[in-house]
mmCIF file of C-alpha atoms and ligand atoms in Angstrom:
data_model
loop_
_atom_site.group_PDB
_atom_site.id
_atom_site.type_symbol
_atom_site.label_atom_id
_atom_site.label_comp_id
_atom_site.label_asym_id
_atom_site.label_seq_id
_atom_site.Cartn_x
_atom_site.Cartn_y
_atom_site.Cartn_z
ATOM 1 C CA UNK R 3 -54.587 -19.164 -117.175
ATOM 2 C CA UNK R 4 -52.302 -17.504 -119.414
ATOM 3 C CA UNK R 5 -48.780 -19.941 -120.655
ATOM 4 C CA UNK R 6 -46.968 -17.262 -122.711
ATOM 5 C CA UNK R 7 -43.586 -16.988 -121.658
ATOM 6 C CA UNK R 8 -43.646 -13.296 -122.456
ATOM 7 C CA UNK R 9 -46.358 -12.974 -119.300
ATOM 8 C CA UNK R 10 -44.728 -15.876 -117.072
ATOM 9 C CA UNK R 11 -41.370 -13.912 -116.897
ATOM 10 C CA UNK R 12 -43.352 -10.661 -115.786
ATOM 11 C CA UNK R 13 -44.805 -13.031 -113.276
ATOM 12 C CA UNK R 14 -41.000 -14.233 -112.424
ATOM 13 C CA UNK R 15 -42.102 -17.394 -113.414
ATOM 14 C CA UNK R 16 -39.857 -20.125 -114.860
ATOM 15 C CA UNK R 17 -40.333 -20.029 -118.541
ATOM 16 C CA UNK R 18 -38.324 -22.580 -121.318
ATOM 17 C CA UNK R 19 -36.449 -19.589 -122.944
ATOM 18 C CA UNK R 20 -36.121 -15.892 -122.375
ATOM 19 C CA UNK R 21 -38.950 -13.815 -124.245
ATOM 20 C CA UNK R 22 -38.405 -10.961 -126.403
ATOM 21 C CA UNK R 23 -39.657 -7.795 -127.838
ATOM 22 C CA UNK R 24 -38.619 -4.522 -128.883
ATOM 23 C CA UNK R 25 -39.619 -1.082 -128.057
ATOM 24 C CA UNK R 26 -40.600 0.453 -131.768
ATOM 25 C CA UNK R 27 -40.881 -3.053 -132.924
ATOM 26 C CA UNK R 28 -43.393 -1.095 -135.471
ATOM 27 C CA UNK R 29 -41.824 1.412 -137.458
ATOM 28 C CA UNK R 30 -39.565 3.205 -140.110
ATOM 29 C CA UNK R 31 -37.083 0.317 -140.044
ATOM 30 C CA UNK R 32 -39.851 -1.541 -142.522
ATOM 31 C CA UNK R 33 -40.283 -0.944 -145.968
ATOM 32 C CA UNK R 34 -43.979 -2.367 -145.261
ATOM 33 C CA UNK R 35 -44.294 0.448 -142.477
ATOM 34 C CA UNK R 36 -42.865 3.416 -144.774
ATOM 35 C CA UNK R 37 -45.230 2.035 -147.550
ATOM 36 C CA UNK R 38 -48.396 1.860 -145.090
ATOM 37 C CA UNK R 39 -47.693 5.241 -143.978
ATOM 38 C CA UNK R 40 -47.254 7.078 -147.487
ATOM 39 C CA UNK R 41 -50.330 5.291 -148.273
ATOM 40 C CA UNK R 42 -52.488 6.718 -145.131
ATOM 41 C CA UNK R 43 -50.756 9.889 -145.518
ATOM 42 C CA UNK R 44 -48.969 10.444 -142.154
ATOM 43 C CA UNK R 45 -48.053 9.057 -138.591
ATOM 44 C CA UNK R 46 -51.363 10.071 -137.033
ATOM 45 C CA UNK R 47 -53.487 8.741 -139.483
ATOM 46 C CA UNK R 48 -51.698 5.675 -138.813
ATOM 47 C CA UNK R 49 -52.540 5.795 -135.072
ATOM 48 C CA UNK R 50 -56.371 7.234 -135.946
ATOM 49 C CA UNK R 51 -57.646 4.723 -137.886
ATOM 50 C CA UNK R 52 -58.361 0.987 -136.231
ATOM 51 C CA UNK R 53 -57.730 -1.249 -139.470
ATOM 52 C CA UNK R 54 -54.111 0.226 -140.076
ATOM 53 C CA UNK R 55 -52.833 0.322 -136.126
ATOM 54 C CA UNK R 56 -53.791 -3.054 -136.176
ATOM 55 C CA UNK R 57 -51.861 -4.264 -139.542
ATOM 56 C CA UNK R 58 -48.811 -1.784 -138.580
ATOM 57 C CA UNK R 59 -49.246 -3.595 -134.900
ATOM 58 C CA UNK R 60 -48.636 -7.130 -136.820
ATOM 59 C CA UNK R 61 -46.042 -6.403 -139.289
ATOM 60 C CA UNK R 62 -43.074 -7.165 -137.069
ATOM 61 C CA UNK R 63 -44.650 -10.267 -135.930
ATOM 62 C CA UNK R 64 -44.869 -11.458 -139.622
ATOM 63 C CA UNK R 65 -41.259 -11.050 -139.832
ATOM 64 C CA UNK R 66 -40.002 -12.187 -136.475
ATOM 65 C CA UNK R 67 -40.332 -14.646 -133.321
ATOM 66 C CA UNK R 68 -41.527 -11.956 -131.215
ATOM 67 C CA UNK R 69 -43.151 -12.755 -127.862
ATOM 68 C CA UNK R 70 -45.312 -9.458 -127.387
ATOM 69 C CA UNK R 71 -47.131 -7.211 -129.555
ATOM 70 C CA UNK R 72 -47.091 -3.860 -128.696
ATOM 71 C CA UNK R 73 -50.353 -1.328 -129.912
ATOM 72 C CA UNK R 74 -49.388 0.612 -132.376
ATOM 73 C CA UNK R 75 -49.931 4.689 -130.992
ATOM 74 C CA UNK R 76 -47.958 7.125 -129.794
ATOM 75 C CA UNK R 77 -48.070 8.664 -126.056
ATOM 76 C CA UNK R 78 -48.711 11.984 -127.434
ATOM 77 C CA UNK R 79 -52.517 11.053 -128.140
ATOM 78 C CA UNK R 80 -53.423 12.047 -124.963
ATOM 79 C CA UNK R 81 -52.023 15.819 -125.419
ATOM 80 C CA UNK R 82 -53.459 15.895 -128.442
ATOM 81 C CA UNK R 83 -56.963 14.803 -127.177
ATOM 82 C CA UNK R 84 -56.978 17.455 -125.437
ATOM 83 C CA UNK R 85 -56.851 20.053 -128.131
ATOM 84 C CA UNK R 86 -52.977 21.031 -128.192
ATOM 85 C CA UNK R 87 -52.871 20.453 -131.721
ATOM 86 C CA UNK R 88 -49.946 17.818 -132.327
ATOM 87 C CA UNK R 89 -48.282 17.952 -136.041
ATOM 88 C CA UNK R 90 -44.995 15.951 -136.823
ATOM 89 C CA UNK R 91 -41.995 17.931 -138.322
ATOM 90 C CA UNK R 92 -40.065 15.521 -140.777
ATOM 91 C CA UNK R 93 -36.696 14.717 -139.076
ATOM 92 C CA UNK R 94 -37.760 16.826 -136.029
ATOM 93 C CA UNK R 95 -39.904 14.905 -134.036
ATOM 94 C CA UNK R 96 -43.726 16.147 -132.668
ATOM 95 C CA UNK R 97 -44.598 19.652 -132.045
ATOM 96 C CA UNK R 98 -47.892 21.392 -130.199
ATOM 97 C CA UNK R 99 -49.578 23.908 -131.694
ATOM 98 C CA UNK R 100 -50.880 25.433 -128.351
ATOM 99 C CA UNK R 101 -48.145 24.489 -125.617
ATOM 100 C CA UNK R 102 -49.157 24.858 -122.244
ATOM 101 C CA UNK R 103 -46.684 27.175 -120.437
ATOM 102 C CA UNK R 104 -48.361 29.325 -117.465
ATOM 103 C CA UNK R 105 -50.845 28.276 -114.720
ATOM 104 C CA UNK R 106 -53.419 29.849 -116.688
ATOM 105 C CA UNK R 107 -53.089 27.226 -119.556
ATOM 106 C CA UNK R 108 -52.941 24.255 -117.170
ATOM 107 C CA UNK R 109 -56.184 25.788 -115.281
ATOM 108 C CA UNK R 110 -58.044 25.773 -118.645
ATOM 109 C CA UNK R 111 -57.034 21.852 -119.397
ATOM 110 C CA UNK R 112 -59.841 19.103 -119.020
ATOM 111 C CA UNK R 113 -59.293 15.172 -119.025
ATOM 112 C CA UNK R 114 -60.376 14.259 -122.566
ATOM 113 C CA UNK R 115 -63.114 11.504 -122.929
ATOM 114 C CA UNK R 116 -61.972 8.025 -123.782
ATOM 115 C CA UNK R 117 -64.717 7.372 -125.936
ATOM 116 C CA UNK R 118 -65.150 10.383 -128.038
ATOM 117 C CA UNK R 119 -61.768 11.135 -127.776
ATOM 118 C CA UNK R 120 -59.677 8.484 -127.693
ATOM 119 C CA UNK R 121 -62.646 5.704 -128.649
ATOM 120 C CA UNK R 122 -59.840 4.702 -131.814
ATOM 121 C CA UNK R 123 -56.829 3.593 -129.618
ATOM 122 C CA UNK R 124 -59.461 1.291 -127.644
ATOM 123 C CA UNK R 125 -61.024 -0.362 -130.658
ATOM 124 C CA UNK R 126 -57.304 -0.491 -132.361
ATOM 125 C CA UNK R 127 -56.790 -2.826 -129.090
ATOM 126 C CA UNK R 128 -59.877 -4.771 -129.842
ATOM 127 C CA UNK R 129 -59.499 -5.649 -133.130
ATOM 128 C CA UNK R 130 -55.600 -6.484 -132.408
ATOM 129 C CA UNK R 131 -56.952 -9.119 -129.757
ATOM 130 C CA UNK R 132 -59.181 -10.815 -131.840
ATOM 131 C CA UNK R 133 -56.164 -10.823 -135.020
ATOM 132 C CA UNK R 134 -53.539 -12.189 -132.376
ATOM 133 C CA UNK R 135 -56.807 -14.775 -131.345
ATOM 134 C CA UNK R 136 -54.339 -16.077 -128.562
ATOM 135 C CA UNK R 137 -51.378 -16.678 -130.082
ATOM 136 C CA UNK R 138 -49.429 -13.329 -128.920
ATOM 137 C CA UNK R 139 -50.114 -11.526 -125.817
ATOM 138 C CA UNK R 140 -50.376 -7.132 -126.173
ATOM 139 C CA UNK R 141 -48.855 -4.474 -124.787
ATOM 140 C CA UNK R 142 -50.903 -1.319 -124.211
ATOM 141 C CA UNK R 143 -49.139 1.480 -123.001
ATOM 142 C CA UNK R 144 -48.937 5.463 -122.126
ATOM 143 C CA UNK R 145 -46.390 8.298 -121.320
ATOM 144 C CA UNK R 146 -45.836 9.006 -117.708
ATOM 145 C CA UNK R 147 -47.313 12.405 -116.661
ATOM 146 C CA UNK R 148 -44.006 13.980 -116.387
ATOM 147 C CA UNK R 149 -42.965 12.828 -120.094
ATOM 148 C CA UNK R 150 -45.999 14.139 -121.159
ATOM 149 C CA UNK R 151 -45.779 17.392 -119.320
ATOM 150 C CA UNK R 152 -42.652 18.245 -121.172
ATOM 151 C CA UNK R 153 -43.489 17.719 -124.658
ATOM 152 C CA UNK R 154 -46.996 19.660 -123.841
ATOM 153 C CA UNK R 155 -44.982 22.773 -121.581
ATOM 154 C CA UNK R 156 -41.811 22.542 -124.177
ATOM 155 C CA UNK R 157 -44.176 22.444 -127.405
ATOM 156 C CA UNK R 158 -41.815 20.014 -128.985
ATOM 157 C CA UNK R 159 -38.536 17.714 -128.371
ATOM 158 C CA UNK R 160 -36.109 19.758 -126.115
ATOM 159 C CA UNK R 161 -32.428 19.040 -125.420
ATOM 160 C CA UNK R 162 -32.660 21.455 -122.173
ATOM 161 C CA UNK R 163 -36.175 21.212 -120.766
ATOM 162 C CA UNK R 164 -35.615 24.674 -119.687
ATOM 163 C CA UNK R 165 -39.171 25.988 -120.338
ATOM 164 C CA UNK R 166 -40.249 22.882 -118.111
ATOM 165 C CA UNK R 167 -38.281 23.118 -115.253
ATOM 166 C CA UNK R 168 -38.303 26.852 -115.215
ATOM 167 C CA UNK R 169 -42.261 26.159 -114.669
ATOM 168 C CA UNK R 170 -41.711 23.594 -112.157
ATOM 169 C CA UNK R 171 -39.529 25.182 -110.303
ATOM 170 C CA UNK R 172 -41.527 28.518 -110.302
ATOM 171 C CA UNK R 173 -44.839 27.361 -110.076
ATOM 172 C CA UNK R 174 -44.479 23.905 -108.415
ATOM 173 C CA UNK R 175 -48.285 24.217 -107.182
ATOM 174 C CA UNK R 176 -49.500 24.796 -110.954
ATOM 175 C CA UNK R 177 -46.962 21.777 -112.048
ATOM 176 C CA UNK R 178 -48.343 19.262 -109.976
ATOM 177 C CA UNK R 179 -51.938 20.232 -110.775
ATOM 178 C CA UNK R 180 -51.128 19.518 -114.862
ATOM 179 C CA UNK R 181 -49.298 16.049 -113.372
ATOM 180 C CA UNK R 182 -51.984 15.368 -111.280
ATOM 181 C CA UNK R 183 -54.757 15.882 -114.087
ATOM 182 C CA UNK R 184 -52.464 13.393 -116.598
ATOM 183 C CA UNK R 185 -51.710 10.781 -114.097
ATOM 184 C CA UNK R 186 -55.622 10.794 -113.790
ATOM 185 C CA UNK R 187 -55.860 10.882 -117.756
ATOM 186 C CA UNK R 188 -52.695 7.966 -117.869
ATOM 187 C CA UNK R 189 -54.633 5.906 -115.342
ATOM 188 C CA UNK R 190 -57.949 5.823 -116.923
ATOM 189 C CA UNK R 191 -56.356 5.589 -120.510
ATOM 190 C CA UNK R 192 -54.949 2.357 -119.617
ATOM 191 C CA UNK R 193 -57.837 0.968 -117.847
ATOM 192 C CA UNK R 194 -59.691 1.371 -121.035
ATOM 193 C CA UNK R 195 -56.705 -0.266 -122.762
ATOM 194 C CA UNK R 196 -57.227 -2.894 -120.416
ATOM 195 C CA UNK R 197 -61.022 -3.301 -120.465
ATOM 196 C CA UNK R 198 -60.318 -3.671 -124.563
ATOM 197 C CA UNK R 199 -57.863 -6.820 -124.111
ATOM 198 C CA UNK R 200 -54.361 -5.347 -123.396
ATOM 199 C CA UNK R 201 -52.693 -7.594 -121.320
ATOM 200 C CA UNK R 202 -49.523 -5.617 -119.961
ATOM 201 C CA UNK R 203 -49.267 -1.948 -119.768
ATOM 202 C CA UNK R 204 -45.774 -0.284 -120.094
ATOM 203 C CA UNK R 205 -45.406 3.269 -118.721
ATOM 204 C CA UNK R 206 -42.978 5.129 -121.097
ATOM 205 C CA UNK R 207 -40.909 7.847 -118.749
ATOM 206 C CA UNK R 208 -38.892 8.616 -121.588
ATOM 207 C CA UNK R 209 -37.533 12.002 -119.842
ATOM 208 C CA UNK R 210 -37.815 11.139 -116.104
ATOM 209 C CA UNK R 211 -34.005 10.640 -116.302
ATOM 210 C CA UNK R 212 -33.411 14.300 -116.880
ATOM 211 C CA UNK R 213 -34.294 15.199 -113.477
ATOM 212 C CA UNK R 214 -32.626 15.883 -110.279
ATOM 213 C CA UNK R 215 -33.331 12.773 -107.680
ATOM 214 C CA UNK R 216 -35.508 14.444 -105.385
ATOM 215 C CA UNK R 217 -37.412 16.333 -108.931
ATOM 216 C CA UNK R 218 -37.443 12.905 -109.804
ATOM 217 C CA UNK R 219 -39.431 11.995 -107.157
ATOM 218 C CA UNK R 220 -41.561 14.450 -106.721
ATOM 219 C CA UNK R 221 -42.425 15.059 -110.166
ATOM 220 C CA UNK R 222 -42.409 11.823 -112.129
ATOM 221 C CA UNK R 223 -42.037 8.881 -109.536
ATOM 222 C CA UNK R 224 -45.034 9.767 -107.614
ATOM 223 C CA UNK R 225 -47.292 10.185 -110.352
ATOM 224 C CA UNK R 226 -46.255 6.842 -112.214
ATOM 225 C CA UNK R 227 -47.082 5.601 -108.342
ATOM 226 C CA UNK R 228 -50.471 6.816 -108.565
ATOM 227 C CA UNK R 229 -50.785 5.358 -111.798
ATOM 228 C CA UNK R 230 -49.618 1.860 -110.774
ATOM 229 C CA UNK R 231 -52.166 2.236 -107.552
ATOM 230 C CA UNK R 232 -55.287 3.126 -109.894
ATOM 231 C CA UNK R 233 -54.872 0.266 -112.585
ATOM 232 C CA UNK R 234 -57.743 -2.267 -112.837
ATOM 233 C CA UNK R 235 -57.716 -6.090 -113.500
ATOM 234 C CA UNK R 236 -57.960 -7.498 -117.030
ATOM 235 C CA UNK R 237 -61.620 -8.419 -117.835
ATOM 236 C CA UNK R 238 -61.381 -11.861 -117.016
ATOM 237 C CA UNK R 239 -60.153 -10.858 -113.366
ATOM 238 C CA UNK R 240 -56.386 -11.110 -113.759
ATOM 239 C CA UNK R 241 -54.005 -8.676 -112.642
ATOM 240 C CA UNK R 242 -52.581 -6.815 -115.731
ATOM 241 C CA UNK R 243 -48.533 -6.564 -115.370
ATOM 242 C CA UNK R 244 -47.157 -2.891 -115.200
ATOM 243 C CA UNK R 245 -43.753 -2.226 -116.518
ATOM 244 C CA UNK R 246 -42.305 1.181 -115.602
ATOM 245 C CA UNK R 247 -39.263 2.454 -118.221
ATOM 246 C CA UNK R 248 -37.407 5.547 -116.713
ATOM 247 C CA UNK R 249 -34.739 6.437 -119.299
ATOM 248 C CA UNK R 250 -32.310 7.538 -117.153
ATOM 249 C CA UNK R 251 -33.448 6.167 -114.376
ATOM 250 C CA UNK R 252 -30.974 3.692 -113.399
ATOM 251 C CA UNK R 253 -29.970 5.410 -110.061
ATOM 252 C CA UNK R 254 -33.179 5.122 -109.122
ATOM 253 C CA UNK R 255 -34.118 1.535 -109.412
ATOM 254 C CA UNK R 256 -35.031 0.828 -105.933
ATOM 255 C CA UNK R 257 -37.363 3.811 -105.665
ATOM 256 C CA UNK R 258 -39.146 2.514 -108.863
ATOM 257 C CA UNK R 259 -39.410 -0.823 -107.492
ATOM 258 C CA UNK R 260 -41.375 0.166 -104.791
ATOM 259 C CA UNK R 261 -44.047 2.029 -106.595
ATOM 260 C CA UNK R 262 -45.735 -1.818 -107.086
ATOM 261 C CA UNK R 263 -45.021 -1.994 -110.251
ATOM 262 C CA UNK R 264 -44.313 -5.443 -111.784
ATOM 263 C CA UNK R 265 -41.453 -4.915 -113.876
ATOM 264 C CA UNK R 266 -38.611 -2.246 -114.553
ATOM 265 C CA UNK R 267 -37.419 -0.846 -118.009
ATOM 266 C CA UNK R 268 -33.982 -0.445 -117.760
ATOM 267 C CA UNK R 269 -31.535 1.883 -120.159
ATOM 268 C CA UNK R 270 -28.150 0.829 -121.741
ATOM 269 C CA UNK R 271 -26.064 2.408 -119.123
ATOM 270 C CA UNK R 272 -27.043 -0.143 -116.202
ATOM 271 C CA UNK R 273 -24.959 -3.148 -115.447
ATOM 272 C CA UNK R 274 -27.924 -5.976 -115.347
ATOM 273 C CA UNK R 275 -25.687 -7.785 -112.901
ATOM 274 C CA UNK R 276 -26.109 -4.746 -110.129
ATOM 275 C CA UNK R 277 -29.497 -3.990 -111.433
ATOM 276 C CA UNK R 278 -30.306 -7.340 -110.215
ATOM 277 C CA UNK R 279 -28.998 -7.210 -106.634
ATOM 278 C CA UNK R 280 -30.252 -3.905 -106.005
ATOM 279 C CA UNK R 281 -33.867 -4.912 -106.395
ATOM 280 C CA UNK R 282 -33.992 -8.687 -104.968
ATOM 281 C CA UNK R 283 -36.620 -10.694 -106.614
ATOM 282 C CA UNK R 284 -39.409 -7.590 -106.225
ATOM 283 C CA UNK R 285 -39.592 -7.222 -109.900
ATOM 284 C CA UNK R 286 -38.813 -8.584 -113.311
ATOM 285 C CA UNK R 287 -36.400 -6.593 -115.552
ATOM 286 C CA UNK R 288 -36.401 -5.510 -119.085
ATOM 287 C CA UNK R 289 -34.537 -4.221 -121.589
ATOM 288 C CA UNK R 290 -30.984 -3.066 -121.504
ATOM 289 C CA UNK R 291 -29.324 -3.389 -124.811
ATOM 290 C CA UNK R 292 -27.629 -0.546 -126.613
ATOM 291 C CA UNK R 293 -29.746 0.061 -129.362
ATOM 292 C CA UNK R 294 -27.181 0.947 -131.599
ATOM 293 C CA UNK R 295 -26.097 -2.763 -131.032
ATOM 294 C CA UNK R 296 -28.730 -3.539 -134.269
ATOM 295 C CA UNK R 297 -25.913 -1.354 -136.715
ATOM 296 C CA UNK R 298 -23.419 -4.335 -135.786
ATOM 297 C CA UNK R 299 -22.633 -7.372 -137.672
ATOM 298 C CA UNK R 300 -24.998 -10.337 -137.025
ATOM 299 C CA UNK R 301 -22.247 -12.495 -135.802
ATOM 300 C CA UNK R 302 -21.365 -9.343 -132.983
ATOM 301 C CA UNK R 303 -25.183 -9.156 -132.502
ATOM 302 C CA UNK R 304 -25.737 -12.764 -131.649
ATOM 303 C CA UNK R 305 -22.411 -12.667 -129.013
ATOM 304 C CA UNK R 306 -23.695 -9.788 -127.654
ATOM 305 C CA UNK R 307 -27.324 -11.007 -126.722
ATOM 306 C CA UNK R 308 -25.496 -14.041 -125.010
ATOM 307 C CA UNK R 309 -23.628 -11.971 -123.091
ATOM 308 C CA UNK R 310 -26.835 -9.845 -121.961
ATOM 309 C CA UNK R 311 -29.236 -13.089 -121.080
ATOM 310 C CA UNK R 312 -25.917 -14.146 -119.133
ATOM 311 C CA UNK R 313 -25.628 -11.036 -117.511
ATOM 312 C CA UNK R 314 -29.109 -10.983 -115.824
ATOM 313 C CA UNK R 315 -28.339 -14.574 -114.846
ATOM 314 C CA UNK R 316 -30.524 -17.384 -113.834
ATOM 315 C CA UNK R 317 -33.434 -16.423 -111.470
ATOM 316 C CA UNK R 318 -36.512 -16.289 -113.534
ATOM 317 C CA UNK R 319 -38.169 -12.407 -114.183
ATOM 318 C CA UNK R 320 -36.057 -11.050 -117.433
ATOM 319 C CA UNK R 321 -37.672 -10.022 -120.884
ATOM 320 C CA UNK R 322 -35.236 -9.523 -123.538
ATOM 321 C CA UNK R 323 -35.403 -5.861 -124.795
ATOM 322 C CA UNK R 324 -33.521 -2.865 -125.693
ATOM 323 C CA UNK R 325 -32.675 0.264 -123.782
ATOM 324 C CA UNK R 326 -34.493 2.398 -125.971
ATOM 325 C CA UNK R 327 -36.230 2.344 -129.456
ATOM 326 C CA UNK R 328 -34.950 0.582 -132.662
ATOM 327 C CA UNK R 329 -34.219 3.246 -134.636
ATOM 328 C CA UNK R 330 -34.785 3.944 -138.488
ATOM 329 C CA UNK R 331 -31.662 3.164 -140.429
ATOM 330 C CA UNK R 332 -31.635 -0.462 -138.754
ATOM 331 C CA UNK R 333 -31.744 -3.229 -141.362
ATOM 332 C CA UNK R 334 -34.590 -5.555 -140.244
ATOM 333 C CA UNK R 335 -32.172 -8.814 -141.115
ATOM 334 C CA UNK R 336 -30.295 -7.645 -137.988
ATOM 335 C CA UNK R 337 -33.550 -7.233 -135.740
ATOM 336 C CA UNK R 338 -34.019 -11.027 -136.932
ATOM 337 C CA UNK R 339 -30.495 -12.350 -136.017
ATOM 338 C CA UNK R 340 -31.133 -10.340 -132.304
ATOM 339 C CA UNK R 341 -34.557 -11.959 -131.764
ATOM 340 C CA UNK R 342 -33.278 -15.764 -132.943
ATOM 341 C CA UNK R 343 -30.290 -15.432 -131.038
ATOM 342 C CA UNK R 344 -32.467 -14.823 -127.708
ATOM 343 C CA UNK R 345 -34.330 -17.612 -128.067
ATOM 344 C CA UNK R 346 -31.569 -19.776 -129.018
ATOM 345 C CA UNK R 347 -29.168 -18.514 -126.154
ATOM 346 C CA UNK R 348 -31.923 -18.450 -123.690
ATOM 347 C CA UNK R 349 -32.878 -21.702 -123.894
ATOM 348 C CA UNK R 350 -29.500 -22.804 -123.423
ATOM 349 C CA UNK R 351 -29.018 -20.888 -120.618
ATOM 350 C CA UNK R 352 -32.155 -21.889 -119.065
ATOM 351 C CA UNK R 353 -31.222 -25.136 -119.502
ATOM 352 C CA UNK R 354 -27.654 -25.255 -118.042
HETATM 353 O O1 CP3 Q 18 -42.852 0.569 -130.077
HETATM 354 C C1 CP3 Q 18 -44.363 0.521 -131.281
HETATM 355 O O2 CP3 Q 18 -43.413 -0.183 -131.514
HETATM 356 C C2 CP3 Q 18 -45.333 1.284 -130.359
HETATM 357 C C3 CP3 Q 18 -45.439 2.498 -130.893
HETATM 358 C C4 CP3 Q 18 -44.902 3.444 -130.333
HETATM 359 C C5 CP3 Q 18 -44.676 4.483 -130.955
HETATM 360 N N1 CP3 Q 18 -44.475 5.494 -130.347
HETATM 361 C C6 CP3 Q 18 -44.787 5.286 -132.579
HETATM 362 C C7 CP3 Q 18 -43.949 5.976 -133.126
HETATM 363 C C8 CP3 Q 18 -44.731 4.060 -128.916
HETATM 364 C C9 CP3 Q 18 -44.488 2.695 -128.076
HETATM 365 C C10 CP3 Q 18 -44.072 5.154 -128.941
HETATM 366 C C11 CP3 Q 18 -44.165 5.957 -127.494
HETATM 367 C C12 CP3 Q 18 -43.424 7.119 -127.434
HETATM 368 N N2 CP3 Q 18 -43.462 8.083 -128.518
HETATM 369 C C13 CP3 Q 18 -42.646 7.676 -126.977
HETATM 370 C C14 CP3 Q 18 -41.990 7.072 -125.737
HETATM 371 C C15 CP3 Q 18 -40.862 6.077 -126.020
HETATM 372 C C16 CP3 Q 18 -39.354 7.097 -126.574
HETATM 373 O O3 CP3 Q 18 -39.400 6.656 -127.858
HETATM 374 O O4 CP3 Q 18 -39.116 7.433 -125.657
HETATM 375 C C17 CP3 Q 18 -41.926 9.013 -126.768
HETATM 376 C C18 CP3 Q 18 -41.261 9.956 -126.534
HETATM 377 C C19 CP3 Q 18 -43.075 9.428 -128.116
HETATM 378 C C20 CP3 Q 18 -43.013 10.891 -129.097
HETATM 379 C C21 CP3 Q 18 -42.941 10.631 -130.311
HETATM 380 N N3 CP3 Q 18 -43.990 10.155 -131.205
HETATM 381 C C22 CP3 Q 18 -41.675 11.189 -130.775
HETATM 382 C C23 CP3 Q 18 -40.524 11.708 -130.059
HETATM 383 C C24 CP3 Q 18 -41.450 10.866 -132.143
HETATM 384 C C25 CP3 Q 18 -40.591 11.082 -133.187
HETATM 385 C C26 CP3 Q 18 -39.836 10.161 -133.109
HETATM 386 C C27 CP3 Q 18 -38.183 10.303 -133.982
HETATM 387 O O5 CP3 Q 18 -38.097 9.139 -134.000
HETATM 388 O O6 CP3 Q 18 -38.769 10.553 -134.953
HETATM 389 C C28 CP3 Q 18 -43.113 10.193 -132.070
HETATM 390 C C29 CP3 Q 18 -43.134 9.561 -133.813
HETATM 391 C C30 CP3 Q 18 -43.246 8.390 -133.798
HETATM 392 N N4 CP3 Q 18 -44.088 7.182 -132.532
HETATM 393 C C31 CP3 Q 18 -43.009 7.268 -134.706
HETATM 394 C C32 CP3 Q 18 -43.549 5.997 -134.374
HETATM 395 C C33 CP3 Q 18 -43.325 4.497 -135.042
HETATM 396 C C34 CP3 Q 18 -42.415 7.899 -136.067
HETATM 397 C C35 CP3 Q 18 -43.549 8.302 -137.039
HETATM 398 C C36 CP3 Q 18 -43.309 8.166 -138.405
HETATM 399 O O7 CP3 Q 18 -42.676 9.484 -138.778
HETATM 400 O O8 CP3 Q 18 -43.427 7.512 -139.143
#
């Protein structure tokens, strides 16, 4: 039995107040993170050392009254383990030394070994669960096949996604082979995190929203559906809820709900009242607050938090979050104001 309000809200059960966690709750806006990254030498060194990944995961929980921890890692661990040569250019984001840009390159790829190549991720999950000691539930995660493919094919961040879209239009069969390999890999990877102790999992489809509707269904949604179908229960037999977050996916909430996911992550372009009407009581809803709200004054943050909670309404199944990650220049005090406002206003709204 689990009584954590985050897990209860994902099951659409009544809660005492609205649970809150934040995408990128660990990261560069925290001075203790910047210090540890400096000592470790790089972001990847933090991810690949279970003790350091555990420490970074816990950093935001020491400062803020968060209702969930999220594994400190990255979605690009999978292509890195496939041998693409991941590196980061400061201020420019992730790049690959060997991008995958042809059917022949796709056919040379293989599923990485969860133990030999990605064992550090499961080790971090086990360590974090031990440190959390049942106090706060732990979220595992992976990228969606489409989102992983965008980085693997473009070789780095892209505004237009012209390389992967050309490949998708010219060579749909090869694109499907790549996405199918990634979907099988993500399912095995998330199941390894679940076996190690992840109590909920989120799939980040950060670039699903760049697709046209039919292409979204064919090249992104379908593979997330396949992953959801392959997820296993926790070692104790309980169902592990899965959250699908398609940034820019507001037009397709009904289709996303139909994958069998437990919750949908919303970006800030979606009206929460309309979202709830459209998906009914099929799924929990998470997110939606403009990440730039954290640059406003604390009193304004508190007002906006209250308005957001009211917009989701009294139905069970709301997890407070941003519509995308916390950005590097945010003041930690503003995050504290936001988290406290969620619990305060959430408790009033529940008892009203
Ligand atoms: O949310 C958390 O606190 C958990 C950790 C986490 C990271 N990345 C840490 C990270 C999670 C869940 C991710 C997911 C991720 N990684 C996504 C999906 C979410 C999204 O943002 O859309 C994507 C697309 C990536 C790929 C990636 N990794 C990018 C684009 C970047 C550069 C980001 C930037 O702002 O420069 C990274 C690096 C990264 N991943 C950092 C962190 C804390 C910054 C690394 C650093 O410089 O210290």
